[in-house]
Amino acid sequence: MGHNVRIQDAFQIVIFVVVFLAAVGAIFTFVNSSKAYSQIGRGGLSLNEDREDPRRMRPASRPAAVVSAERDAEIRQLLTARNERRARRGQEPVDVEAELERLTAPVPATSDPGLREEVRSLVVARNERRARKGKEPLDVEAEIDRQLRELSG
């Protein structure tokens, strides 16, 4: 039994060295893997492989005329399909262009009494905040009209 004493003494040293190296390796891995969670789900089949955060990506802005033309084209398609259904049922088809004009016509914001009351409550709240700051309050009706004009475009 005397010949195993050296191995038993070395065993404690080996255990401490292995535990120490494992701890150093764990700390090194932890420090270098700070981006690991952000890379989850970004494999070869991922749609967002080259993007940092898909929630921050915004669609490319297009001119309003292009967006409006696409909207009108889609509405025309829907109205044409509705006319085809009406014709199959034996009903009179509607004029697509006149209906498109009616649907896309701007609605003045002043025609909605609910919107006017909502704007009124916002103006009153703004006046209360201004009064707390020691500022002069706004004319409620004039401010409501101004806000509604801005909303109307």
XYZ file of N, CA and C in Angstrom:
459
model
N 0.805 -1.201 0.000
C 0.000 0.000 0.000
C 0.849 1.267 0.000
N 2.038 1.175 0.304
C 2.915 2.314 0.400
C 3.194 2.978 -0.932
N 3.039 2.255 -2.014
C 3.374 2.837 -3.317
C 2.239 3.733 -3.872
N 1.062 3.774 -3.265
C -0.053 4.615 -3.719
C -0.140 5.957 -2.981
N 0.741 6.196 -2.060
C 0.696 7.426 -1.277
C 0.980 8.636 -2.162
N 1.908 8.543 -3.058
C 2.234 9.654 -3.942
C 1.050 10.003 -4.847
N 0.345 8.996 -5.324
C -0.810 9.227 -6.196
C -1.925 9.893 -5.402
N -2.123 9.464 -4.161
C -3.170 10.073 -3.334
C -2.847 11.521 -3.023
N -1.580 11.829 -2.811
C -1.185 13.219 -2.581
C -1.372 14.052 -3.853
N -1.066 13.503 -5.002
C -1.194 14.200 -6.276
C -2.670 14.363 -6.651
N -3.516 13.462 -6.172
C -4.941 13.515 -6.518
C -5.570 14.838 -6.058
N -5.248 15.282 -4.854
C -5.780 16.548 -4.357
C -5.314 17.717 -5.232
N -4.069 17.701 -5.630
C -3.537 18.761 -6.474
C -4.238 18.757 -7.832
N -4.422 17.577 -8.394
C -5.087 17.462 -9.697
C -6.526 17.979 -9.591
N -7.243 17.619 -8.541
C -8.627 18.068 -8.356
C -8.665 19.598 -8.277
N -7.799 20.212 -7.461
C -7.786 21.665 -7.337
C -7.423 22.347 -8.658
N -6.473 21.818 -9.391
C -6.071 22.398 -10.674
C -7.221 22.300 -11.682
N -7.885 21.143 -11.747
C -8.994 20.958 -12.684
C -10.148 21.899 -12.331
N -10.488 22.021 -11.045
C -11.568 22.922 -10.631
C -11.196 24.367 -10.942
N -9.949 24.743 -10.684
C -9.510 26.110 -10.971
C -9.573 26.401 -12.476
N -9.082 25.481 -13.303
C -9.118 25.679 -14.750
C -10.560 25.719 -15.267
N -11.441 24.910 -14.687
C -12.848 24.924 -15.090
C -13.488 26.266 -14.730
N -13.163 26.799 -13.566
C -13.704 28.097 -13.160
C -13.197 29.201 -14.078
N -11.918 29.195 -14.413
C -11.365 30.194 -15.323
C -12.027 30.065 -16.696
N -12.196 28.827 -17.170
C -12.857 28.602 -18.458
C -14.297 29.076 -18.445
N -15.010 28.855 -17.338
C -16.404 29.296 -17.233
C -16.489 30.815 -17.254
N -15.605 31.480 -16.547
C -15.597 32.946 -16.534
C -15.264 33.480 -17.919
N -14.274 32.889 -18.579
C -13.909 33.316 -19.928
C -15.077 33.129 -20.904
N -15.754 31.997 -20.814
C -16.911 31.735 -21.684
C -18.035 32.712 -21.396
N -18.286 32.997 -20.141
C -19.344 33.941 -19.775
C -19.071 35.331 -20.321
N -17.834 35.788 -20.207
C -17.468 37.123 -20.676
C -17.580 37.205 -22.198
N -17.155 36.181 -22.904
C -17.145 36.216 -24.360
C -18.471 35.828 -25.001
N -19.447 35.413 -24.229
C -20.718 34.986 -24.821
C -21.833 35.979 -24.514
N -21.499 37.255 -24.376
C -22.527 38.243 -24.050
C -23.535 38.409 -25.182
N -23.146 38.115 -26.431
C -24.051 38.237 -27.566
C -24.760 36.924 -27.886
N -24.574 35.905 -27.074
C -25.145 34.598 -27.398
C -26.662 34.632 -27.447
N -27.296 35.300 -26.507
C -28.755 35.331 -26.486
C -29.319 36.134 -27.655
N -28.607 37.146 -28.115
C -29.103 37.918 -29.256
C -28.967 37.137 -30.556
N -28.162 36.090 -30.573
C -27.971 35.293 -31.774
C -28.914 34.094 -31.853
N -29.700 33.856 -30.817
C -30.613 32.715 -30.826
C -31.634 32.912 -31.931
N -31.843 31.888 -32.729
C -32.813 31.936 -33.809
C -32.288 32.540 -35.087
N -31.009 32.795 -35.162
C -30.432 33.396 -36.364
C -29.541 32.396 -37.084
N -30.119 31.289 -37.434
C -29.369 30.269 -38.150
C -29.383 30.533 -39.640
N -29.002 29.524 -40.416
C -28.954 29.649 -41.858
C -30.313 29.831 -42.490
N -31.379 29.410 -41.836
C -32.718 29.526 -42.393
C -33.471 30.735 -41.853
N -32.825 31.521 -41.042
C -33.482 32.669 -40.431
C -33.705 33.770 -41.453
N -34.852 34.436 -41.340
C -35.146 35.557 -42.227
C -34.396 36.807 -41.806
N -34.019 36.882 -40.550
C -33.381 38.081 -40.003
C -31.908 37.843 -39.728
N -31.263 37.050 -40.546
C -29.885 36.676 -40.271
C -28.938 37.865 -40.267
N -29.126 38.812 -41.175
C -28.181 39.911 -41.278
C -28.633 41.174 -40.573
N -29.759 41.137 -39.918
C -30.273 42.319 -39.229
C -29.983 42.223 -37.743
N -29.793 43.384 -37.137
C -29.525 43.381 -35.706
C -30.782 43.108 -34.901
N -31.806 43.908 -35.097
C -33.040 43.753 -34.347
C -34.205 43.984 -35.299
N -34.971 42.951 -35.619
C -36.040 43.129 -36.608
C -37.119 44.101 -36.154
N -37.268 44.316 -34.855
C -38.284 45.260 -34.389
C -37.908 46.692 -34.710
N -36.602 46.963 -34.852
C -36.155 48.320 -35.161
C -36.196 48.626 -36.656
N -36.292 47.590 -37.476
C -36.303 47.797 -38.915
C -37.619 48.448 -39.322
N -37.535 49.476 -40.108
C -38.721 50.173 -40.591
C -38.772 50.012 -42.098
N -39.979 49.917 -42.632
C -40.048 49.818 -44.086
C -39.541 51.095 -44.736
N -38.983 50.923 -45.906
C -38.458 52.088 -46.622
C -39.603 53.037 -46.927
N -39.385 54.304 -46.651
C -40.447 55.275 -46.898
C -40.563 55.505 -48.395
N -41.817 55.562 -48.842
C -42.095 55.780 -50.256
C -42.867 57.083 -50.373
N -42.804 57.698 -51.534
C -43.544 58.948 -51.720
C -45.045 58.720 -51.539
N -45.708 59.746 -51.048
C -47.146 59.650 -50.790
C -47.921 59.384 -52.070
N -47.449 59.894 -53.193
C -48.147 59.676 -54.454
C -48.133 58.204 -54.841
N -47.020 57.525 -54.578
C -46.925 56.099 -54.900
C -47.853 55.307 -53.992
N -47.840 55.627 -52.725
C -48.703 54.931 -51.773
C -50.172 55.160 -52.133
N -50.515 56.400 -52.489
C -51.888 56.730 -52.858
C -52.306 55.996 -54.130
N -51.421 55.916 -55.102
C -51.742 55.223 -56.354
C -51.959 53.729 -56.107
N -51.120 53.129 -55.265
C -51.301 51.709 -54.931
C -52.611 51.487 -54.197
N -52.924 52.379 -53.266
C -54.184 52.273 -52.533
C -55.366 52.358 -53.476
N -55.328 53.329 -54.404
C -56.431 53.483 -55.356
C -56.565 52.258 -56.254
N -55.435 51.694 -56.675
C -55.486 50.497 -57.531
C -56.120 49.317 -56.785
N -55.769 49.161 -55.518
C -56.344 48.066 -54.741
C -57.838 48.285 -54.508
N -58.233 49.518 -54.253
C -59.659 49.802 -54.047
C -60.426 49.550 -55.345
N -59.833 49.928 -56.483
C -60.479 49.659 -57.777
C -60.684 48.155 -57.970
N -59.679 47.369 -57.628
C -59.807 45.909 -57.750
C -60.956 45.395 -56.885
N -61.048 45.890 -55.670
C -62.127 45.452 -54.777
C -63.490 45.872 -55.312
N -63.594 47.096 -55.831
C -64.865 47.566 -56.370
C -65.257 46.797 -57.631
N -64.274 46.454 -58.450
C -64.559 45.662 -59.646
C -65.057 44.281 -59.259
N -64.423 43.666 -58.264
C -64.884 42.351 -57.801
C -66.281 42.452 -57.212
N -66.563 43.541 -56.499
C -67.908 43.714 -55.938
C -68.931 43.878 -57.050
N -68.580 44.613 -58.107
C -69.485 44.761 -59.242
C -69.758 43.417 -59.925
N -68.724 42.582 -60.024
C -68.926 41.257 -60.630
C -69.880 40.420 -59.791
N -69.740 40.479 -58.471
C -70.676 39.744 -57.601
C -72.092 40.288 -57.739
N -72.204 41.622 -57.809
C -73.533 42.232 -57.970
C -74.156 41.803 -59.303
N -73.353 41.751 -60.363
C -73.873 41.349 -61.676
C -74.351 39.894 -61.650
N -73.637 39.030 -60.960
C -74.067 37.626 -60.856
C -75.377 37.490 -60.110
N -75.616 38.391 -59.162
C -76.874 38.362 -58.413
C -77.987 39.101 -59.144
N -77.666 39.711 -60.250
C -78.669 40.425 -61.022
C -78.896 41.847 -60.556
N -77.992 42.375 -59.760
C -78.119 43.748 -59.273
C -77.396 44.706 -60.214
N -77.741 45.974 -60.093
C -77.143 47.024 -60.905
C -75.707 47.292 -60.421
N -74.697 47.287 -61.315
C -73.327 47.602 -60.885
C -73.189 49.097 -60.592
N -72.266 49.408 -59.706
C -72.013 50.804 -59.358
C -70.853 51.323 -60.201
N -70.782 52.646 -60.356
C -69.679 53.265 -61.083
C -68.427 53.195 -60.209
N -67.415 52.495 -60.699
C -66.199 52.249 -59.913
C -65.482 53.556 -59.589
N -65.324 54.429 -60.562
C -64.578 55.671 -60.333
C -65.314 56.597 -59.366
N -66.641 56.674 -59.503
C -67.411 57.531 -58.587
C -67.346 56.986 -57.166
N -67.423 55.672 -57.027
C -67.337 55.054 -55.693
C -65.943 55.231 -55.108
N -64.925 55.110 -55.950
C -63.546 55.334 -55.498
C -63.377 56.764 -55.010
N -63.921 57.705 -55.739
C -63.829 59.111 -55.333
C -64.536 59.335 -53.992
N -65.693 58.706 -53.823
C -66.445 58.859 -52.567
C -65.678 58.257 -51.402
N -65.054 57.085 -51.627
C -64.351 56.402 -50.540
C -63.047 57.089 -50.150
N -62.388 57.714 -51.104
C -61.086 58.323 -50.801
C -61.165 59.815 -50.525
N -62.362 60.387 -50.566
C -62.503 61.816 -50.287
C -62.153 62.090 -48.828
N -61.417 63.160 -48.566
C -61.067 63.482 -47.178
C -62.309 63.893 -46.386
N -62.355 63.428 -45.165
C -63.459 63.759 -44.273
C -62.987 64.888 -43.362
N -63.699 65.991 -43.338
C -63.254 67.072 -42.449
C -63.353 66.640 -40.989
N -62.319 66.938 -40.231
C -62.271 66.528 -38.828
C -63.323 67.251 -37.998
N -63.782 68.396 -38.461
C -64.749 69.161 -37.681
C -66.137 68.544 -37.715
N -66.368 67.562 -38.591
C -67.705 66.983 -38.694
C -67.973 65.929 -37.624
N -66.979 65.523 -36.872
C -67.149 64.485 -35.863
C -67.239 65.121 -34.480
N -68.444 65.092 -33.860
C -68.564 65.726 -32.532
C -67.769 64.974 -31.461
N -67.611 63.665 -31.607
C -66.819 62.909 -30.632
C -65.367 63.327 -30.646
N -64.849 63.556 -31.854
C -63.469 64.011 -31.979
C -63.307 65.403 -31.374
N -64.285 66.249 -31.596
C -64.225 67.610 -31.037
C -64.185 67.560 -29.510
N -64.982 66.689 -28.905
C -64.980 66.564 -27.446
C -63.668 65.992 -26.936
N -63.097 65.052 -27.679
C -61.815 64.488 -27.269
C -60.720 65.553 -27.320
N -60.714 66.353 -28.377
C -59.731 67.432 -28.489
C -59.957 68.448 -27.382
N -61.228 68.714 -27.058
C -61.534 69.647 -25.970
C -60.919 69.153 -24.658
N -61.071 67.859 -24.373
C -60.520 67.331 -23.118
C -58.997 67.438 -23.102
N -58.364 67.248 -24.267
C -56.910 67.399 -24.326
C -56.489 68.850 -24.109
N -57.231 69.790 -24.673
C -56.900 71.210 -24.510
C -57.096 71.631 -23.055
N -58.172 71.146 -22.431
C -58.408 71.479 -21.017
C -57.278 70.924 -20.157
N -56.855 69.693 -20.433
C -55.746 69.107 -19.670
C -54.458 69.902 -19.890
N -54.233 70.342 -21.125
C -53.044 71.145 -21.413
C -53.108 72.463 -20.647
N -54.289 73.066 -20.585
C -54.437 74.318 -19.834
C -54.156 74.106 -18.355
N -54.606 72.979 -17.811
C -54.332 72.694 -16.399
C -52.832 72.564 -16.157
N -52.125 71.897 -17.064
C -50.670 71.776 -16.910
C -50.006 73.148 -17.024
N -50.478 73.975 -17.961
C -49.920 75.321 -18.111
C -50.165 76.146 -16.855
N -51.356 76.004 -16.260
C -51.674 76.768 -15.042
C -50.755 76.342 -13.898
N -50.468 75.040 -13.797
C -49.557 74.561 -12.737
C -48.148 75.112 -12.926
N -47.755 75.341 -14.165
C -46.430 75.892 -14.448
C -46.405 77.413 -14.346
N -47.581 78.014 -14.146
C -47.645 79.461 -14.029
C -47.760 80.156 -15.372
N -48.066 79.431 -16.414
C -48.218 80.035 -17.734
C -49.667 80.445 -17.952
N -49.862 81.323 -18.924
C -51.201 81.798 -19.259
C -51.973 80.697 -19.990
N -53.232 80.450 -19.623
C -54.003 79.397 -20.300
C -54.361 79.796 -21.727
N -54.575 78.794 -22.566
C -54.957 79.006 -23.962
C -56.461 79.208 -24.076
N -56.901 79.890 -25.135
C -58.315 80.007 -25.437
C -58.780 78.631 -25.928
N -59.688 78.002 -25.195
C -60.064 76.617 -25.451
C -60.656 76.449 -26.850
N -61.632 77.273 -27.216
C -62.304 77.117 -28.513
C -61.353 77.382 -29.680
N -60.516 78.397 -29.554
C -59.564 78.697 -30.623
C -58.555 77.568 -30.773
N -58.121 77.010 -29.656
C -57.156 75.909 -29.711
C -57.800 74.650 -30.287
N -59.065 74.396 -29.956
C -59.770 73.241 -30.533
C -59.862 73.392 -32.041
N -60.248 74.576 -32.502
C -60.342 74.810 -33.941
C -58.992 74.641 -34.630
N -57.933 75.133 -33.997
C -56.594 74.999 -34.574
C -56.192 73.531 -34.684
N -56.435 72.773 -33.611
C -56.091 71.348 -33.624
C -56.866 70.595 -34.702
N -58.151 70.901 -34.842
C -58.972 70.224 -35.852
C -58.545 70.598 -37.265
N -58.107 71.839 -37.455
C -57.596 72.239 -38.780
C -56.327 71.457 -39.101
N -55.459 71.271 -38.110
C -54.233 70.499 -38.327
C -54.558 69.052 -38.654
N -55.552 68.494 -37.980
C -55.945 67.111 -38.249
C -56.555 66.955 -39.640
N -57.240 67.973 -40.106
C -57.884 67.913 -41.425
C -56.859 67.962 -42.536
N -55.723 68.512 -42.243
C -54.676 68.582 -43.263
C -54.816 69.833 -44.005
